[in-house]
CSV table of C-alpha atoms in Angstrom, one decimal:
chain,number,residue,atom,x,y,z
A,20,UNK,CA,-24.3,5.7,5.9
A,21,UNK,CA,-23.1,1.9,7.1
A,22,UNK,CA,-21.6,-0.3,6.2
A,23,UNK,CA,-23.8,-3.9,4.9
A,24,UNK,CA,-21.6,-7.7,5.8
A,25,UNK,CA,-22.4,-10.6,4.4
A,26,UNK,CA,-20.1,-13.6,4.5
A,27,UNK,CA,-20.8,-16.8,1.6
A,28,UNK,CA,-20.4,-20.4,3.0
A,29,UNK,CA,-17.0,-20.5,1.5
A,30,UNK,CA,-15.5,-18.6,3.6
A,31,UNK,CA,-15.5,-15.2,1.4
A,32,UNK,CA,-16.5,-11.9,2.9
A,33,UNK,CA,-18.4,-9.2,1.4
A,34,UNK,CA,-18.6,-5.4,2.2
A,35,UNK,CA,-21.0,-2.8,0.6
A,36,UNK,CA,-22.0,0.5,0.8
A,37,UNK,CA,-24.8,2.2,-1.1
A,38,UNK,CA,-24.4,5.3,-2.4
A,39,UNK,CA,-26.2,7.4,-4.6
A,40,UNK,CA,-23.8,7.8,-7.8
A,41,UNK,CA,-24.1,7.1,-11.4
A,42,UNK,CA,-20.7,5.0,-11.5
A,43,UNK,CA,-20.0,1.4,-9.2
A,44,UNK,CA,-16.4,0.8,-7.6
A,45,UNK,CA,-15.8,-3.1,-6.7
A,46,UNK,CA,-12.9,-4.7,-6.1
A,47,UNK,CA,-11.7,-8.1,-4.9
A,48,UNK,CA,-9.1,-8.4,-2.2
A,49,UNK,CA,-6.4,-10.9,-1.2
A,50,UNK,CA,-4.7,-11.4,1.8
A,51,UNK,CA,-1.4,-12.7,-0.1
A,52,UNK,CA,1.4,-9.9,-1.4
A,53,UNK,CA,5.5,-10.4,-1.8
A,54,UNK,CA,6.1,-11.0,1.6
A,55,UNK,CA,4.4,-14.4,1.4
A,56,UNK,CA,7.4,-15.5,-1.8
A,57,UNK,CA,9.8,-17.6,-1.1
A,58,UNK,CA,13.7,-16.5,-1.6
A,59,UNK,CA,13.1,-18.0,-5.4
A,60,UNK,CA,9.7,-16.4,-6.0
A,61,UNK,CA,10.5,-12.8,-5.3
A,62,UNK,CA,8.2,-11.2,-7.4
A,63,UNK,CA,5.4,-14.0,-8.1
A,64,UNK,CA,3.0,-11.8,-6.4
A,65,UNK,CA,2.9,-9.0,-8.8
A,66,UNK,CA,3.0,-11.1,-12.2
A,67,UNK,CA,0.5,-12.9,-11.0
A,68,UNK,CA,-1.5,-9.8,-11.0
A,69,UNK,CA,-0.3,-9.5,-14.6
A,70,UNK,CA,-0.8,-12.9,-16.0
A,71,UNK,CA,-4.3,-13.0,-14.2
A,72,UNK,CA,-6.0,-10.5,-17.4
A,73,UNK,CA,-4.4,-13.0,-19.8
A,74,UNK,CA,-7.0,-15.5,-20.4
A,75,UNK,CA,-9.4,-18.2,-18.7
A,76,UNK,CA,-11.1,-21.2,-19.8
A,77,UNK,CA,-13.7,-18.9,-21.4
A,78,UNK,CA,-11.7,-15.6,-22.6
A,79,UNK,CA,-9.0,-14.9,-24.2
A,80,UNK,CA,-7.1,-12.1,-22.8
A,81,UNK,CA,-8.1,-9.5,-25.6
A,82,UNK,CA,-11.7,-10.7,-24.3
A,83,UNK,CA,-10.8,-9.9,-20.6
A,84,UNK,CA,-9.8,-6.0,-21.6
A,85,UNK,CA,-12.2,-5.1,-23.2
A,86,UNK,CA,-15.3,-6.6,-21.0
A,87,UNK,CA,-15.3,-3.3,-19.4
A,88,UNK,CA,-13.7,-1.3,-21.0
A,89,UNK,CA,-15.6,-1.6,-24.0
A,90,UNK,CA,-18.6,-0.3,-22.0
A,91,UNK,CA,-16.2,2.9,-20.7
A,92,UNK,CA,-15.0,0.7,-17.5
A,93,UNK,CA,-11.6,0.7,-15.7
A,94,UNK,CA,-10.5,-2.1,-14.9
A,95,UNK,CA,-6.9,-2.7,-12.5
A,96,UNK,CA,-5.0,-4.0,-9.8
A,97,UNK,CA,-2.4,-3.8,-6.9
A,98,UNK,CA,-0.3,-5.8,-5.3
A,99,UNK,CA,1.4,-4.8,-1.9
A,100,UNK,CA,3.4,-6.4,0.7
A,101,UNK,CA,1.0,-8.2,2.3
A,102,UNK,CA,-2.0,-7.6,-0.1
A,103,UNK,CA,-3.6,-8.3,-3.8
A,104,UNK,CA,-6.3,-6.5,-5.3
A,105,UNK,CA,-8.3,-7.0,-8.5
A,106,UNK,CA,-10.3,-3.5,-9.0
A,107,UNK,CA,-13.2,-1.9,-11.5
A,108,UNK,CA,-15.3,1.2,-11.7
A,109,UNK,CA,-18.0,1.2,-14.2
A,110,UNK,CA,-21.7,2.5,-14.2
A,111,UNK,CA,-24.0,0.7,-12.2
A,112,UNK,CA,-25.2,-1.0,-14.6
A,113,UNK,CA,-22.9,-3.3,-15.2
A,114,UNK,CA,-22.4,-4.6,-11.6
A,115,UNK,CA,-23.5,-8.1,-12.8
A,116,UNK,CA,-20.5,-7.9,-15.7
A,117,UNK,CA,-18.1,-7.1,-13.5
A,118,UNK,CA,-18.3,-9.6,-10.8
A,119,UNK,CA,-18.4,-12.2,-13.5
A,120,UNK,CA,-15.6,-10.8,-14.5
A,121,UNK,CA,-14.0,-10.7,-11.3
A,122,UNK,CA,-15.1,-14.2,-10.7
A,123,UNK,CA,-13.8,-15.6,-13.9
A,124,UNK,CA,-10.3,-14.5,-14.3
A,125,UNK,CA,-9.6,-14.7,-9.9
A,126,UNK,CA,-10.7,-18.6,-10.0
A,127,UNK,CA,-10.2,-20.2,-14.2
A,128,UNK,CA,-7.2,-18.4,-15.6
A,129,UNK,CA,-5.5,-20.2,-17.6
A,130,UNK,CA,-1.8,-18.6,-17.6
A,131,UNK,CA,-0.7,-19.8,-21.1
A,132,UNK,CA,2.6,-20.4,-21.5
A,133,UNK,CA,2.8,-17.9,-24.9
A,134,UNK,CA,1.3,-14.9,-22.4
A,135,UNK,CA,3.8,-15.7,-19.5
A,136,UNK,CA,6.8,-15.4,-21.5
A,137,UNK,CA,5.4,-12.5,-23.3
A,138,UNK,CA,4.5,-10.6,-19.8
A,139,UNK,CA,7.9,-11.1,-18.5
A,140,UNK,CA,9.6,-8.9,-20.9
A,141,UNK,CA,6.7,-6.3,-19.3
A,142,UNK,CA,7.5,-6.7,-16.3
A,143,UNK,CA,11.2,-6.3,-16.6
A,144,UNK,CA,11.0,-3.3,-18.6
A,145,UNK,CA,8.9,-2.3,-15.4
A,146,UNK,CA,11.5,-3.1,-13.3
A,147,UNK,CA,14.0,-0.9,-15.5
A,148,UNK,CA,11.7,2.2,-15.4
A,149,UNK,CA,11.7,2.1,-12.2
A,150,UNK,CA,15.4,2.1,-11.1
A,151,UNK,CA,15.4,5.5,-14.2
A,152,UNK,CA,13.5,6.7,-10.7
A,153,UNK,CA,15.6,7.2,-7.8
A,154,UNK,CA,12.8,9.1,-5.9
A,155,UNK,CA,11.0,5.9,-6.2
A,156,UNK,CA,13.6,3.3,-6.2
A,157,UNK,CA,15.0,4.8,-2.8
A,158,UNK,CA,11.5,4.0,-1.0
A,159,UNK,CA,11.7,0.4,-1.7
A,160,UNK,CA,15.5,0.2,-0.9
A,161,UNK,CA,15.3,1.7,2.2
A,162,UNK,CA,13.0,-0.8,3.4
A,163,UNK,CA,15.1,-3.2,1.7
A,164,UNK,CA,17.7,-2.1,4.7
A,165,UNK,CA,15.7,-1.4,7.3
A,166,UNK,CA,13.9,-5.3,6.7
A,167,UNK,CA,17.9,-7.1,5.8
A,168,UNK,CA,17.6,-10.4,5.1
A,169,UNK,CA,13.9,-10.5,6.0
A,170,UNK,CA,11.1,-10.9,3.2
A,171,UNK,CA,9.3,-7.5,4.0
A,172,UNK,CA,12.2,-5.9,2.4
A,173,UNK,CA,12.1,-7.2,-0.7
A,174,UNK,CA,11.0,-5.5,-3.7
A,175,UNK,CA,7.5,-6.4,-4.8
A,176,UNK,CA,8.8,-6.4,-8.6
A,177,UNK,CA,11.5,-8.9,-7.8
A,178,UNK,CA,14.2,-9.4,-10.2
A,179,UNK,CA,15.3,-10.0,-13.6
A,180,UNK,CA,16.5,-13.2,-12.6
A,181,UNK,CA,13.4,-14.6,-10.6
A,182,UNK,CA,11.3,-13.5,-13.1
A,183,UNK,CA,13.0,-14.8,-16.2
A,184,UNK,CA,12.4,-18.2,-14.1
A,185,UNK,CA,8.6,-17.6,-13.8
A,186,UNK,CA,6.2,-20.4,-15.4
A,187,UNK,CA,3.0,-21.8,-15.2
A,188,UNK,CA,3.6,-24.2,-12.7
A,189,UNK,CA,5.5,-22.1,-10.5
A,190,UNK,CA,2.3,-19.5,-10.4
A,191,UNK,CA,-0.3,-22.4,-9.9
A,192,UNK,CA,1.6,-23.4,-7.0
A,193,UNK,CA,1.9,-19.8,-5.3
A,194,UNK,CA,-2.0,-19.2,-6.0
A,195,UNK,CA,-2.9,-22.5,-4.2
A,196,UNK,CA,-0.7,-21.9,-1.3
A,197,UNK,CA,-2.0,-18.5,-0.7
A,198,UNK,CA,-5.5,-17.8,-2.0
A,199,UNK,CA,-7.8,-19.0,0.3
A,200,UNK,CA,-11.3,-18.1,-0.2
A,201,UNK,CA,-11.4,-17.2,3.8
A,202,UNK,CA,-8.7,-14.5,3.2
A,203,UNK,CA,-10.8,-12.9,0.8
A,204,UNK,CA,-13.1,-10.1,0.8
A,205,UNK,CA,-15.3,-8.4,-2.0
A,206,UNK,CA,-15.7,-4.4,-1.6
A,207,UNK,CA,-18.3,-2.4,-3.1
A,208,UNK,CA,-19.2,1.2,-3.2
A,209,UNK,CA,-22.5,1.9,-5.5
A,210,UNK,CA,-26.0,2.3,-6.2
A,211,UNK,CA,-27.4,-1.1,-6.1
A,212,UNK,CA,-29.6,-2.3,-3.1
A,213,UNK,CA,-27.1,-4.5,-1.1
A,214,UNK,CA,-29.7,-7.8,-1.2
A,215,UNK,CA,-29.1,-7.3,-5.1
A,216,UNK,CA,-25.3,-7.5,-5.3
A,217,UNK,CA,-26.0,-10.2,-2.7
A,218,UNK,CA,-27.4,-12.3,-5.0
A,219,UNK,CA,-25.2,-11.7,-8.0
A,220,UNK,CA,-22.3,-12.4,-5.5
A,221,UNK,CA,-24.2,-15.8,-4.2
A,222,UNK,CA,-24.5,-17.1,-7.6
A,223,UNK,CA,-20.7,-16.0,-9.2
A,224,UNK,CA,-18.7,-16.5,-6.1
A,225,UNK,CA,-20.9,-19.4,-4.1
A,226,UNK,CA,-20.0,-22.4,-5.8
A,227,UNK,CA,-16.4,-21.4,-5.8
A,228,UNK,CA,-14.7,-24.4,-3.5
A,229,UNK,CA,-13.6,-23.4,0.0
A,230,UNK,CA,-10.6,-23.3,1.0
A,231,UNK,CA,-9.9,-22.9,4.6
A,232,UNK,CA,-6.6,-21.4,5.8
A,233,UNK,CA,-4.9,-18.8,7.0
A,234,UNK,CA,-1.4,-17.3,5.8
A,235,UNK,CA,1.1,-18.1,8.3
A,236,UNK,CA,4.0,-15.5,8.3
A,237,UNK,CA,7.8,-15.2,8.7
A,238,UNK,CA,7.7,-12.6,11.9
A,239,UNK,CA,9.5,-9.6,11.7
A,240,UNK,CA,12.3,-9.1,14.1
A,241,UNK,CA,16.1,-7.7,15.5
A,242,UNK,CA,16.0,-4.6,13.9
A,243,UNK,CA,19.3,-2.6,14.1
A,244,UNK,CA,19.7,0.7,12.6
A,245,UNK,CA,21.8,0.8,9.9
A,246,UNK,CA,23.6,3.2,7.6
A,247,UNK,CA,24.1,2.9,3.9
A,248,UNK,CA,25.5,6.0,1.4
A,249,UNK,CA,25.5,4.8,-2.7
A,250,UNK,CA,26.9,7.1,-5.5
A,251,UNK,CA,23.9,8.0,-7.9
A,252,UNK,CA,24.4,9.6,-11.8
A,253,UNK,CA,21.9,12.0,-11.1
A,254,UNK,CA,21.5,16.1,-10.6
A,255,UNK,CA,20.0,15.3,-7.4
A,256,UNK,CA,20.8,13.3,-4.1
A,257,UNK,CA,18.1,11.7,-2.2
A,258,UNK,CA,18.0,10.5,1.3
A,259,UNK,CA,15.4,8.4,3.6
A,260,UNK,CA,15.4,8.1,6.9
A,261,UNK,CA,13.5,6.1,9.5
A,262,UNK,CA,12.7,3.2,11.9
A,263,UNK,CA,10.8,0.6,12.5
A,264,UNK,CA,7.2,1.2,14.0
A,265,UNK,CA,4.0,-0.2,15.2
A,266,UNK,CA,2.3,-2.9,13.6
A,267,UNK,CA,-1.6,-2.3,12.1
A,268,UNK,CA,-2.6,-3.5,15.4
A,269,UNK,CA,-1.4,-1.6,17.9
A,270,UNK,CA,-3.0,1.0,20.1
A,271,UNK,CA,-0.4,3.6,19.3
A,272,UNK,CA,-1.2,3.0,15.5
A,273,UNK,CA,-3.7,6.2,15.4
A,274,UNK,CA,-1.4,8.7,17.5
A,275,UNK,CA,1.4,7.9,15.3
A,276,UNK,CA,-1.0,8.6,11.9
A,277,UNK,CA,-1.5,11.6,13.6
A,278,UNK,CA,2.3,12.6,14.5
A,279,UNK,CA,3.1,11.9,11.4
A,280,UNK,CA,0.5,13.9,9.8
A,281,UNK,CA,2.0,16.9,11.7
A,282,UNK,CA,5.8,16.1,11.0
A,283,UNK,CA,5.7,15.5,7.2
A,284,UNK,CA,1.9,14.5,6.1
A,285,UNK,CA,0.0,16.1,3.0
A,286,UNK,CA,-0.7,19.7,4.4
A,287,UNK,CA,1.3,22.2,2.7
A,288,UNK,CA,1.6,23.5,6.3
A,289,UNK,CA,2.8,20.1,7.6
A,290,UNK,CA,6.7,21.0,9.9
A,291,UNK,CA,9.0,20.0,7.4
A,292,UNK,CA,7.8,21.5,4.5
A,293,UNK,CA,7.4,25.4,6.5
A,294,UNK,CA,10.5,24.6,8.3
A,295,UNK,CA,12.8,23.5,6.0
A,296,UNK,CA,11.2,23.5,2.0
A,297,UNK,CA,9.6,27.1,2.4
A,298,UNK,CA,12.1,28.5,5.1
A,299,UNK,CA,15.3,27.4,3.5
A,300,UNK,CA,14.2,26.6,0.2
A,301,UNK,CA,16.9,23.8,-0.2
A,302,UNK,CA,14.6,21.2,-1.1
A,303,UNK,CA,11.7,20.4,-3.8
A,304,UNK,CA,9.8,17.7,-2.1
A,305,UNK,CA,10.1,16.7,1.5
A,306,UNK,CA,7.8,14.5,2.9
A,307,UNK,CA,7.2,11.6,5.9
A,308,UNK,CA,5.2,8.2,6.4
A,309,UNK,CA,4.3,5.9,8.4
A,310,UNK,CA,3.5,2.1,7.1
A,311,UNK,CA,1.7,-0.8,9.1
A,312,UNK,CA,2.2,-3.7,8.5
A,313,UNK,CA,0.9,-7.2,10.2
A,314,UNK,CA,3.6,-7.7,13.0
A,315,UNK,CA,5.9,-4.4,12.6
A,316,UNK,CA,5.5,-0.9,10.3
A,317,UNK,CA,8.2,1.8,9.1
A,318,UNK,CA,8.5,5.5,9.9
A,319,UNK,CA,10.5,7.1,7.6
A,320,UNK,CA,11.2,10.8,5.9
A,321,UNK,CA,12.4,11.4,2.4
A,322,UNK,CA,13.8,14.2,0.9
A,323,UNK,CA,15.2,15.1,-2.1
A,324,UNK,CA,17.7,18.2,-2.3
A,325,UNK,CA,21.0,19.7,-4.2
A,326,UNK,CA,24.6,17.8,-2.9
A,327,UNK,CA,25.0,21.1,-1.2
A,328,UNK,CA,22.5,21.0,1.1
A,329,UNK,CA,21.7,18.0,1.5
A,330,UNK,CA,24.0,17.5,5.1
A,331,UNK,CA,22.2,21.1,6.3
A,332,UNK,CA,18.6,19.3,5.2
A,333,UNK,CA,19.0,16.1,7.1
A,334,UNK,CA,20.2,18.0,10.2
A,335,UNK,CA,17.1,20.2,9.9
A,336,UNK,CA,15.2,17.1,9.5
A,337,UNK,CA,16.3,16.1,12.6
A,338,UNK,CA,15.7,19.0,14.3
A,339,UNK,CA,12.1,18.8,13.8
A,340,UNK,CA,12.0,15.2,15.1
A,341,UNK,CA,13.9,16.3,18.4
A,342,UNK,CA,11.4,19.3,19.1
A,343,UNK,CA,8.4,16.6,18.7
A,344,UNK,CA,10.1,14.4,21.3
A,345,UNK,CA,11.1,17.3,23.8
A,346,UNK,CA,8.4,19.9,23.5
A,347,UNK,CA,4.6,19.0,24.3
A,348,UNK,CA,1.8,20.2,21.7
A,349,UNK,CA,-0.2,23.1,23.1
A,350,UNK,CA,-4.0,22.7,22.9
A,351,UNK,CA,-4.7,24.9,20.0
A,352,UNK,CA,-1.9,23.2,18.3
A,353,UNK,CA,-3.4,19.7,19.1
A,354,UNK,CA,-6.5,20.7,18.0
A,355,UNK,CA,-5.6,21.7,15.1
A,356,UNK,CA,-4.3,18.9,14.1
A,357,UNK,CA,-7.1,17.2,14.6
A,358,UNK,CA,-9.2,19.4,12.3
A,359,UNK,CA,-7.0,18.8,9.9
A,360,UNK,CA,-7.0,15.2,10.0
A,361,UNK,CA,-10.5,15.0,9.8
A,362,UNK,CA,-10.6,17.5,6.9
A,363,UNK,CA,-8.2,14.9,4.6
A,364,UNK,CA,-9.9,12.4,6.2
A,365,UNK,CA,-13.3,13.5,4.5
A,366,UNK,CA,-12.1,14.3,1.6
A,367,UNK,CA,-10.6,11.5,1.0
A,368,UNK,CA,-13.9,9.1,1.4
A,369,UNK,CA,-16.0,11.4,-0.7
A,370,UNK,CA,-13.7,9.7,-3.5
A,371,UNK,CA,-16.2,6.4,-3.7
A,372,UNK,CA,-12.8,4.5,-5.3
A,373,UNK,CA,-10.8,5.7,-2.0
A,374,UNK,CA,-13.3,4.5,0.1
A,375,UNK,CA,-13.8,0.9,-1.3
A,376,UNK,CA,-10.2,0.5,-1.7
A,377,UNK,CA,-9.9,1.4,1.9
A,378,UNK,CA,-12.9,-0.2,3.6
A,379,UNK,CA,-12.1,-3.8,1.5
A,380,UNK,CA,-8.6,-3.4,2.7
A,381,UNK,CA,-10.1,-3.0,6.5
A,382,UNK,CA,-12.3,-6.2,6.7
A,383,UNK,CA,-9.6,-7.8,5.1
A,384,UNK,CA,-7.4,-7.2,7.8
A,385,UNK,CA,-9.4,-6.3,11.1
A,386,UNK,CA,-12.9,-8.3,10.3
A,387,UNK,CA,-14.8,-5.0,10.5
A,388,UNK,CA,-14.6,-1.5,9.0
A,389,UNK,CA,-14.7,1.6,11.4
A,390,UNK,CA,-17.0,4.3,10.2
A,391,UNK,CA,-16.1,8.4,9.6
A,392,UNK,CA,-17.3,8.7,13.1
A,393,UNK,CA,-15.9,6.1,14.9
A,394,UNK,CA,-12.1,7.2,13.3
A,395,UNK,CA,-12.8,10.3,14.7
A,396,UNK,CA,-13.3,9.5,18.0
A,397,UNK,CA,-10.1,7.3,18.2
A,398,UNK,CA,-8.5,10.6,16.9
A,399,UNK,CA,-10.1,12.9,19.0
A,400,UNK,CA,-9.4,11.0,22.5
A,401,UNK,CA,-5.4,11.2,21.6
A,402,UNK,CA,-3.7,13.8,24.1
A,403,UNK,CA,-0.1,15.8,23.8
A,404,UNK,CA,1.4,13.1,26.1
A,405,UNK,CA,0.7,10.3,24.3
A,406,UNK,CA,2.1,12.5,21.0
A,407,UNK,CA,5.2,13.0,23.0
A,408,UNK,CA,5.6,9.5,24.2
A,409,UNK,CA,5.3,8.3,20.5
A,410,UNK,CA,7.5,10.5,19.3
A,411,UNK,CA,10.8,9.6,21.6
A,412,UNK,CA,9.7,5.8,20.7
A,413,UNK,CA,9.5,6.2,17.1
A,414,UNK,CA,12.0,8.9,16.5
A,415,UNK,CA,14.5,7.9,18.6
A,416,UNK,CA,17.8,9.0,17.0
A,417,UNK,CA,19.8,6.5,17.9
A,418,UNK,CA,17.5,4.1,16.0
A,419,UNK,CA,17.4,5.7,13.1
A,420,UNK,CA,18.5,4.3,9.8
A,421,UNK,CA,19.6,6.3,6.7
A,422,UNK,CA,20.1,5.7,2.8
A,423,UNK,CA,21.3,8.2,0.6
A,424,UNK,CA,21.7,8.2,-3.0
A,425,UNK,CA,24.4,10.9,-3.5
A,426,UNK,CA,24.7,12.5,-6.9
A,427,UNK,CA,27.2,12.4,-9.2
A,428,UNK,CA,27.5,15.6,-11.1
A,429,UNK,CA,26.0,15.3,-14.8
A,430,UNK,CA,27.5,16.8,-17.3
C-alpha cells in the first residue's frame, strides 16, 4: 500500500498510510534534538518534551493527560539527537482529538513557571536512574568520546547543573530558534480516508504561522580514535567499541545496515553472539550498531562480560571484525543475509507504531519515504565486495575507539 503527501501552505508536511486496523498511530515530528543546544542548554531539548504536556492556554496539564488517555489512548514522546517527536495511538475514532491535541500543546503551551521547577526535579531523578545503568550510561559516553568536544556527544538528558538553570524564557527561546513549521512533518498510520485527515489537519495545523527556516548545524569533524578505561562499582565490566561511520546520506549507508546486521544485529544467529556468547559463553549480552546521523554516524559493539574475560571477549570481538574485512561472503551466505533482513524488515512494519515512527522520521529527513519494495531492492543490489570494502573502512582497527567500565568487585 503507498504512501499519501500532502504539504499545508505553512510549510508543514504530512504523510499517511491507510490501513485497515481498529486503532490510529500519529505522531508529530521535529527536525530539532540536543545537538541543536548550545554549551549552556544541554539538555533543553528533552525537557522541553516534558514541559510541553504541562499546560496551554486552554488546558491545564491534568487536562492534557487525560484527553486520550481517558478514552484508552497512549499518548508520548522522544527526543534524539537530531530529532523530537510528539506521538499517540488511539482508536480511530478519535483522530480528530488527537490532532487537536497535538496542535494545541506543539504551538500554545504555556510552560508555567510552578510546572518547570516541578519537572526538573523529574528529570534529574531521570538523570540519576540512568547512571544506576551502566549498560546504558556506557552507550551515551562512548559517543560522548568518540564526538569530544563536539555537540553530538553530549548527553540528550544534560546535567544537573544546566537543568537546575532551565526557565521559561530560556525554552521559549530554544522553541523559536528551532521549530520551524517547514522542518515539520505529521505521520499517520490508520483507517481514515487520507482526504479526511486532510481536512482535520487543514483546519488544526493551517492557520498555524509559517515559519521558514532551516536548522543550520555545527559539522562534525577530526575524529581521532581514542581510548578511555573508568573503574565501575559493579559485578560486571562493560566495554564499547567503535568508529565513526557514514552519514544518513551516503550510498554506503544500506551495505553497512546490512554488515552490521550480520556482525552483531538482532538474529540470535548474528557472528558475535554464535562466536563468542554461545561458543565461549563469557558474555550475557553482546551486540553491534550502526547510527546515521546528518553529516557523520557511529559503528560501535558493546558487550557486557565477567572482569575475567572481558580482555579474551574484546579480542574475540575483534576477530570477527578482521575476518569481515579479509574474507569475502560466499553467495549463500550473502543471500542469506538478505533473507534475513527482509524477514526483520517485515516484521517490523506490520507493527503500524514502527512504521509511522519510521516513515515520519524519513520525510523528515529525505523528503520522501521508500516503500517495503523499494528497501529491498537497495538491499538486494549490494554484492560481497562492496561488504568487504565497507568493512576495512568502518572496522579499521586502527580507528577504533574503546570505553570500558571495569568492575570493582562488590562485596
Amino acid at each position: 500500500m503507498s504512501f499519501h503527501y500532502h504539504i499545508l501552505s505553512n510549510g508543514i508536511r504530512v504523510i499517511h498510510k491507510e490501513v485497515n486496523s481498529e486503532v490510529g498511530h500519529c505522531g508529530v515530528f521535529i527536525n530539532a534534538g540536543s545537538r541543536d543546544e548550545a554549551e549552556d542548554e544541554s539538555g533543553m531539548a528533552h525537557f522541553i518534551e516534558h514541559v510541553i504536556f504541562k499546560g496551554t492556554t486552554k488546558r491545564k496539564a491534568y487536562h492534557v493527560l487525560n484527553r486520550l488517555e481517558s478514552v484508552g489512548g497512549d499518548l508520548n514522546a522522544f527526543t534524539s539527537k537530531e530529532e523530537t517527536c510528539v506521538y499517540a495511538s488511539f482508536l480511530n475514532e478519535y483522530y480528530k482529538r488527537t490532532l487537536e491535541l497535538f496542535a494545541d500543546i506543539i504551538f500554545n503551551s504555556t510552560f508555567p513557571e510552578k510546572e518547570i521547577e516541578k519537572e526538573k526535579d523529574v528529570v534529574i531523578d531521570e538523570i540519576y536512574s540512568y547512571k544506576d545503568s551502566p549498560s546504558e550510561e556506557i552507550f551515551d559516553e562512548f559517543e560522548d568520546l568518540v564526538y569530544e568536544g563536539h555537540p553530538l556527544g553530549r548527553n540528550i538528558l544534560g546535567t544537573k547543573q544546566e537543568v537546575k538553570s532551565f526557565n521559561r524564557n530560556k525554552i521559549i527561546e530554544f522553541i523559536k530558534k528551532h521549530y520551524y513549521t517547514s522542518e515539520m512533518v505529521i505521520a499517520s498510520v490508520g483507517n481514515i480516508p487520507f482526504k479526511k485527515l486532510i481536512g482535520y489537519i487543514e483546519k488544526l495545523f493551517g492557520g498555524v504561522a509559517s515559519s521558514m527556516g532551516s536548522i543550520v548545524r555545527n559539522p562534525y569533524q577530526d575524529y581521532k580514535p581514542r581510548y578511555k578505561k573508568v573503574k565501575r562499582n559493579s559485578y560486571l565490566s562493560h566495554c564499547m567499541i567503535g568508529n565513526t561511520a557514514f552519514p544518513r546520506k551516503d550510498y554506503r549507508k544500506n551495505t553497512l545496515i546490512l554488515l552490521n546486521n550480520i556482525l552483531g544485529g538482532p538474529g540470535l544467529n548474528s557472528r558475535l553472539n554464535l562466536n563468542i556468547r554461545e561458543k565461549y559463553g563469557f558474555t550475557y549480552n553482546i551486540e553491534s550498531n550502526y547510527q546515521a546521523y546528518s553529516d557523520t554516524g557511529v559503528f560501535n559493539i558493546y558487550l557486557g562480560t565477567d572482569q575475567e574475560y572481558l580482555e579474551k571477549t574484546i579480542n574475540l570481538a575483534f576477530k570477527e571484525l578482521k575476518k569481515l574485512r579479509d574474507t569475502k561472503l560466499g553467495t549463500l551466505q550473502l543471500s542469506n543475509a538478505k533473507k534475513q533482513f527482509y524477514g526483520q524488515l517485515a516484521v517490523s512494519y506490520e507493527n503500524n507504531l514502527n512504521e509511522m515512527l519510521s516513515i515520519g522520521k524519513s520525510y523528515l529527513l529525505f523528503e520522501k519515504v521508500d516503500t517495503i519494495k523499494e528497501i529491498y531492492n537497495k538491499i538486494e543490489s549490494i554484492n560481497s565486495e562492496d561488504i568487504m570494502e565497507c568493512a576495512n573502512i568502518v572496522f579499521d582497527p586502527k580507528m577504533m575507539s574503546t570505553l570500558i567500565y571495569e568492575a570493582e568487585e562488590k562485596q
